[in-house]
Amino acid sequence: MTPSTSETKSRKRLFIRTYGCQMNVYDSERMRDLLIPLGYEPAEAPEGADLVILNTCHIREKAAEKVYSELGRLKPLKEEKQAAGGQMTITVAGCVAQAEGAEIQRRAPVVDLVVGPQTYHRLPELIARVHRERGEALETEFEAEEKFDALAAPKRHVEGYTAFVTVQEGCDKFCSFCVVPYTRGAEYSRPAAQITAEVRALAAQGVREITLLGQNVNAYSGEPPAGEEAGGRWGLARLIRHLALIGGIERIRFTTSHPNDMDDELITAFGGEEKLMPYLHLPVQSGSDRILKAMNRKHSSAQYAALIARLREIRPDIAMSGDFIVGFPGEQESDFEATLRLVEEIGYASAFSFKYSRRPGTPGAAMAGQVDEAVMAERLARLQALLDTQQQAFNASMVGRKLPVLFEREGRNPGQLGGRSPYLQAVHCDGPTGLIGHIAMVEILSASKNALGARLLNGESCAA
Ligand code: 5AD
Ligand code: SF4
């Protein structure tokens, strides 16, 4: 794919910093794969890099502000590079780029290029334009338009045995606190054939576990592969069953889901599809019906609890995870207590919780009753204490159990391996490095809040 001309040139250094969600991690890898054939080589640090990409997150104010402080740190590095006769091209990609556009270059002139999540495929061409405007010689690779077409589906380079695969992007839900429908745009599902080809290629490179990604992944509604059920679209459950047939793929997960898109087929898949892992991230945000309504979530707290009860009927051991926001406008102590009660009722294996962050342009930002920062901090601490206790208890309940673990890497201590349980818990276990990339049975010996300790059970079967 790389022409011989570039082989004689020294490779340019590319540094990508990723903020935010797993979708951004996936996008960063795709940008890297797009740029490697153009002569870039991934670098571990921004110092001396020819191209720096900040792949940004706009979900909460703190996340967006981090980008500006990073740009401040990059400025002297860019100047140093220039003083040495080189050029550092600084690109802001991702959701901050989408939301703030050209404003970024006004606020941080150090930035050369701003590119939103929908235009990554144009990155080579846009970088070429920056070079041209600076009067630099063009890379031959950048000139040929047909080259961009050839790069439309660059080869994925994976390291390791687990991989993310984006199957759906964007969101039409418009929760009143959330920027995603504005930054990532309307819901779009990739055709099933394209996803299948990508997963096959991953399996051929040794990947054993895939996590299907989407801002609203269980709203997946994709074009079926040619010749399959012509006319009808495939939902997520159908896609999962199809991907489960691919040899080498042992485990499938998906994230993130909306309660209203958990259809019967998907719920039942947790009982029937053995490669689908018993772990579900299902954000509820609040346990108060009044707040859920103001958030435009379109379901009640009782409906959410009933959905989880159904999931547990099908798959009693399913590990539940969620997202919570404290201090949404109008939240009273009584609303917050309803959240604590819901958490008590569900019992989470893990969860993420945040203080409400006022995002410009969202309906929530204009609502009356914005909650005081100190009140939010106090509520968040109480909620996190409860969630931590539940996580600890969930992990402790594993002690003495035998579990299949997918070993992914060497552990921190010599002779140790690190992997994941079906419930996405980190597991440490002494064992031979030859087990990396394989699933093996272990007995859980100890548990902390963030990990399990285990011993290998030699020779026992390990159907995941
Ligand atoms: N403030 C705080 N948390 C937010 N989230 C999304 N928007 C906001 C906001 N404005 C949280 C939600 C969502 C997760 C990805 O981030 O809990 O599920
Ligand atoms: Fe944001 Fe998720 Fe609501 Fe979509 S469903 S608007 S991504 S919180």
XYZ file of N, CA and C in Angstrom, residues 39-167:
387
model
N 3.079 7.490 5.881
C 4.444 7.722 6.332
C 4.552 8.141 7.792
N 3.467 8.042 8.539
C 3.540 8.406 9.956
C 3.822 7.181 10.813
N 4.501 7.456 11.918
C 4.842 6.380 12.839
C 4.349 6.809 14.223
N 3.564 5.991 14.910
C 3.034 6.397 16.210
C 4.147 6.683 17.217
N 3.983 7.781 17.983
C 4.966 8.144 19.006
C 4.289 8.110 20.372
N 5.102 7.888 21.402
C 4.571 7.758 22.765
C 4.330 9.103 23.444
N 5.003 10.152 22.926
C 4.923 11.462 23.584
C 4.899 12.559 22.528
N 4.369 13.733 22.874
C 4.245 14.791 21.867
C 5.563 15.472 21.506
N 6.583 15.342 22.381
C 7.861 16.028 22.135
C 8.428 15.647 20.770
N 8.633 16.635 19.931
C 9.273 16.394 18.636
C 8.363 15.805 17.576
N 7.087 15.617 17.882
C 6.186 14.994 16.897
C 5.940 15.930 15.721
N 5.703 15.342 14.541
C 5.366 16.144 13.359
C 3.876 16.443 13.328
N 3.105 15.505 13.838
C 1.652 15.683 13.852
C 1.124 15.272 15.227
N 0.401 16.206 15.850
C -0.223 15.899 17.147
C -1.729 16.007 16.961
N -2.443 14.978 17.374
C -3.904 15.025 17.299
C -4.460 14.894 18.713
N -5.283 15.857 19.104
C -6.006 15.715 20.367
C -7.420 15.300 19.999
N -7.767 14.087 20.363
C -9.120 13.590 20.064
C -9.972 13.845 21.301
N -10.847 14.823 21.194
C -11.419 15.471 22.380
C -12.823 15.020 22.743
N -13.206 15.373 23.975
C -14.519 15.020 24.519
C -15.187 16.289 25.037
N -16.483 16.410 24.778
C -17.214 17.631 25.141
C -18.326 17.329 26.135
N -18.345 16.101 26.662
C -19.543 15.670 27.401
C -19.752 16.483 28.678
N -18.652 16.771 29.381
C -18.752 17.637 30.570
C -17.727 18.754 30.415
N -17.973 19.856 31.123
C -17.134 21.035 30.946
C -15.663 20.721 31.223
N -15.434 19.939 32.280
C -14.061 19.594 32.670
C -13.309 18.927 31.520
N -14.022 18.023 30.831
C -13.405 17.294 29.724
C -12.997 18.269 28.628
N -13.844 19.242 28.332
C -13.559 20.199 27.263
C -12.394 21.112 27.658
N -12.361 21.509 28.933
C -11.304 22.434 29.377
C -9.921 21.796 29.343
N -9.875 20.483 29.565
C -8.589 19.771 29.535
C -7.866 20.003 28.216
N -8.639 20.133 27.143
C -8.054 20.302 25.814
C -7.275 21.606 25.755
N -7.853 22.668 26.323
C -7.176 23.964 26.259
C -5.900 23.954 27.112
N -5.931 23.251 28.248
C -4.672 23.214 29.010
C -3.619 22.403 28.274
N -4.057 21.345 27.585
C -3.084 20.560 26.810
C -2.503 21.400 25.666
N -3.344 22.210 25.048
C -2.850 23.064 23.954
C -1.816 24.046 24.490
N -2.037 24.516 25.709
C -1.065 25.410 26.353
C 0.283 24.712 26.517
N 0.245 23.419 26.875
C 1.498 22.661 27.050
C 2.173 22.373 25.710
N 1.368 22.282 24.653
C 1.945 21.946 23.341
C 2.645 23.134 22.695
N 2.223 24.349 23.079
C 2.740 25.557 22.412
C 4.282 25.611 22.419
N 4.933 25.488 23.606
C 6.407 25.540 23.580
C 7.028 24.392 22.771
N 6.365 23.233 22.743
C 6.911 22.107 21.962
C 6.882 22.428 20.475
N 5.804 23.085 20.062
C 5.681 23.469 18.646
C 6.770 24.501 18.306
N 6.970 25.440 19.235
C 7.992 26.477 18.996
C 9.392 25.867 18.917
N 9.636 24.927 19.819
C 10.942 24.238 19.807
C 11.188 23.552 18.467
N 10.152 22.875 18.016
C 10.275 22.133 16.752
C 10.560 23.106 15.604
N 9.850 24.248 15.632
C 10.053 25.257 14.590
C 11.482 25.811 14.640
N 11.957 26.079 15.886
C 13.306 26.630 16.061
C 14.341 25.660 15.498
N 14.008 24.363 15.555
C 14.941 23.349 15.046
C 14.760 23.119 13.546
N 13.902 23.949 12.927
C 13.723 23.854 11.471
C 12.617 22.912 11.038
N 11.845 22.400 11.972
C 10.760 21.481 11.619
C 9.391 22.126 11.794
N 8.351 21.333 11.667
C 6.982 21.821 11.861
C 6.200 20.796 12.663
N 5.448 21.284 13.637
C 4.521 20.396 14.356
C 3.107 20.847 13.976
N 2.358 19.955 13.364
C 0.983 20.285 12.985
C 0.063 19.833 14.111
N -0.682 20.788 14.671
C -1.549 20.434 15.803
C -3.006 20.408 15.343
N -3.624 19.254 15.563
C -4.997 19.036 15.120
C -5.890 18.777 16.323
N -7.025 19.455 16.362
C -8.030 19.124 17.377
C -9.143 18.365 16.672
N -9.363 17.141 17.097
C -10.410 16.298 16.517
C -11.460 16.024 17.595
N -12.520 15.350 17.220
C -13.493 14.907 18.213
C -14.594 15.902 18.500
N -15.233 15.717 19.651
C -16.480 16.430 19.925
C -16.276 17.899 20.267
N -15.132 18.273 20.851
C -14.887 19.700 21.099
C -14.743 20.388 19.743
N -14.069 19.730 18.810
C -13.899 20.274 17.461
C -15.261 20.501 16.816
N -16.141 19.519 16.983
C -17.466 19.622 16.385
C -18.259 20.757 17.020
N -18.192 20.850 18.350
C -19.031 21.808 19.069
C -18.502 23.231 18.957
N -17.192 23.397 18.960
C -16.648 24.755 19.036
C -16.050 25.240 17.725
N -15.785 24.332 16.798
C -15.334 24.694 15.458
C -14.179 25.680 15.457
N -14.328 26.700 14.621
C -13.245 27.668 14.398
C -12.913 28.459 15.664
N -13.845 28.501 16.602
C -13.623 29.187 17.883
C -12.328 28.680 18.547
N -12.026 27.398 18.341
C -10.823 26.807 18.946
C -9.575 27.524 18.448
N -9.528 27.765 17.141
C -8.331 28.422 16.587
C -8.213 29.871 17.049
N -9.389 30.496 17.319
C -9.344 31.863 17.861
C -8.785 31.837 19.275
N -9.271 30.860 20.063
C -8.838 30.792 21.456
C -7.426 30.224 21.586
N -7.064 29.347 20.677
C -5.732 28.714 20.732
C -5.107 28.719 19.340
N -4.458 29.833 18.962
C -3.908 29.944 17.598
C -2.856 28.884 17.279
N -2.379 28.185 18.294
C -1.393 27.129 18.085
C -1.988 25.976 17.250
N -3.328 25.940 17.190
C -4.000 24.848 16.472
C -3.985 25.114 14.965
N -3.581 24.102 14.189
C -3.533 24.248 12.735
C -4.805 23.759 12.067
N -5.444 22.775 12.713
C -6.534 22.090 12.025
C -7.576 21.633 13.043
N -8.855 21.819 12.654
C -9.950 21.373 13.520
C -10.806 20.417 12.701
N -10.998 19.210 13.195
C -11.756 18.231 12.400
C -12.741 17.446 13.277
N -14.010 17.524 12.889
C -15.073 16.873 13.678
C -15.151 15.381 13.406
N -15.885 14.650 14.263
C -15.921 13.189 14.161
C -16.464 12.651 12.839
N -17.210 13.474 12.115
C -17.776 12.953 10.866
C -16.818 13.085 9.680
N -15.663 13.720 9.884
C -14.807 14.001 8.729
C -13.401 13.412 8.837
N -13.239 12.391 9.698
C -11.892 11.825 9.866
C -11.310 11.290 8.573
N -12.171 10.747 7.724
C -11.655 10.155 6.479
C -10.975 11.218 5.608
N -11.275 12.512 5.868
C -10.659 13.592 5.066
C -9.358 14.091 5.688
N -8.955 13.484 6.795
C -7.778 13.950 7.523
C -6.533 14.102 6.631
N -6.190 13.104 5.814
C -4.989 13.240 4.982
C -5.059 14.477 4.087
N -6.223 14.679 3.484
C -6.407 15.800 2.572
C -6.317 17.139 3.336
N -6.904 17.168 4.539
C -6.889 18.410 5.326
C -5.483 18.731 5.821
N -4.743 17.704 6.198
C -3.354 17.916 6.629
C -2.532 18.424 5.442
N -2.802 17.842 4.280
C -2.079 18.279 3.070
C -2.335 19.761 2.826
N -3.573 20.199 3.062
C -3.898 21.598 2.830
C -3.104 22.505 3.782
N -2.984 22.078 5.042
C -2.208 22.865 6.008
C -0.767 22.989 5.525
N -0.201 21.885 5.066
C 1.183 21.887 4.576
C 1.311 22.834 3.387
N 0.315 22.769 2.497
C 0.345 23.590 1.275
C 0.300 25.071 1.659
N -0.595 25.397 2.605
C -0.722 26.800 3.008
C 0.551 27.335 3.649
N 1.300 26.423 4.276
C 2.578 26.834 4.872
C 3.681 26.930 3.824
N 3.349 26.503 2.590
C 4.332 26.537 1.518
C 5.298 25.367 1.578
N 4.891 24.293 2.295
C 5.786 23.139 2.366
C 5.581 22.261 1.142
N 6.598 21.500 0.834
C 6.471 20.558 -0.277
C 5.403 19.536 0.070
N 4.614 19.207 -0.931
C 3.566 18.220 -0.674
C 4.123 16.814 -0.706
N 3.613 15.996 0.184
C 3.949 14.579 0.118
C 3.259 14.017 -1.114
N 3.959 13.185 -1.859
C 3.309 12.645 -3.050
C 2.041 11.879 -2.675
N 2.089 11.236 -1.503
C 0.925 10.445 -1.104
C -0.327 11.297 -0.985
N -0.129 12.553 -0.630
C -1.287 13.410 -0.415
C -1.920 13.889 -1.719
N -1.139 13.789 -2.802
C -1.620 14.424 -4.018
C -2.704 13.633 -4.739
N -2.527 12.348 -4.769
C -3.420 11.543 -5.596
C -4.770 11.349 -4.914
N -5.781 11.807 -5.615
C -7.106 11.703 -5.008
C -7.548 10.263 -4.840
N -7.189 9.472 -5.864
C -7.621 8.065 -5.779
C -7.026 7.394 -4.554
N -5.925 7.963 -4.064
C -5.290 7.406 -2.879
C -6.241 7.467 -1.683
N -6.959 8.596 -1.598
C -7.896 8.739 -0.475
C -8.975 7.671 -0.539
N -9.385 7.368 -1.795
C -10.403 6.322 -1.930
C -9.842 5.000 -1.433
N -8.588 4.766 -1.810
C -7.964 3.510 -1.401
C -7.860 3.432 0.117
N -7.783 4.595 0.736
C -7.635 4.606 2.190
C -8.954 4.585 2.933
N -10.032 4.559 2.170
C -11.337 4.624 2.820
C -11.514 3.491 3.828
N -10.917 2.337 3.533
C -11.044 1.229 4.481
C -9.644 0.721 4.822
N -8.870 1.498 5.577
C -7.509 1.056 5.864
C -7.525 -0.179 6.760
N -6.447 -0.895 6.703
C -6.346 -2.107 7.515
C -6.251 -1.723 8.986
N -6.969 -2.444 9.798
C -6.876 -2.195 11.241
C -5.660 -2.908 11.786
N -4.889 -2.182 12.597
C -3.755 -2.828 13.259
C -4.146 -3.001 14.707
N -4.289 -4.220 15.151
C -4.652 -4.397 16.551
C -3.498 -4.985 17.325
N -3.404 -4.533 18.552
C -2.455 -5.145 19.462
C -3.313 -5.759 20.544
N -3.058 -6.985 20.876
C -3.823 -7.577 21.956
C -5.001 -8.394 21.463
N -5.803 -8.794 22.414
C -6.813 -9.817 22.150
C -8.240 -9.321 22.312
N -8.387 -8.054 22.643
C -9.723 -7.479 22.747
C -9.761 -6.246 21.849
N -10.910 -5.970 21.271
C -10.993 -4.805 20.374
C -12.386 -4.195 20.408
N -12.423 -2.896 20.223
C -13.692 -2.191 20.054
C -14.057 -2.188 18.578
N -15.347 -2.250 18.308
C -15.824 -2.135 16.928
C -17.035 -1.208 16.933
N -16.919 -0.074 16.285
C -18.078 0.827 16.233
C -19.115 0.260 15.282
N -20.341 0.108 15.769
C -21.411 -0.401 14.899
C -22.472 0.665 14.660
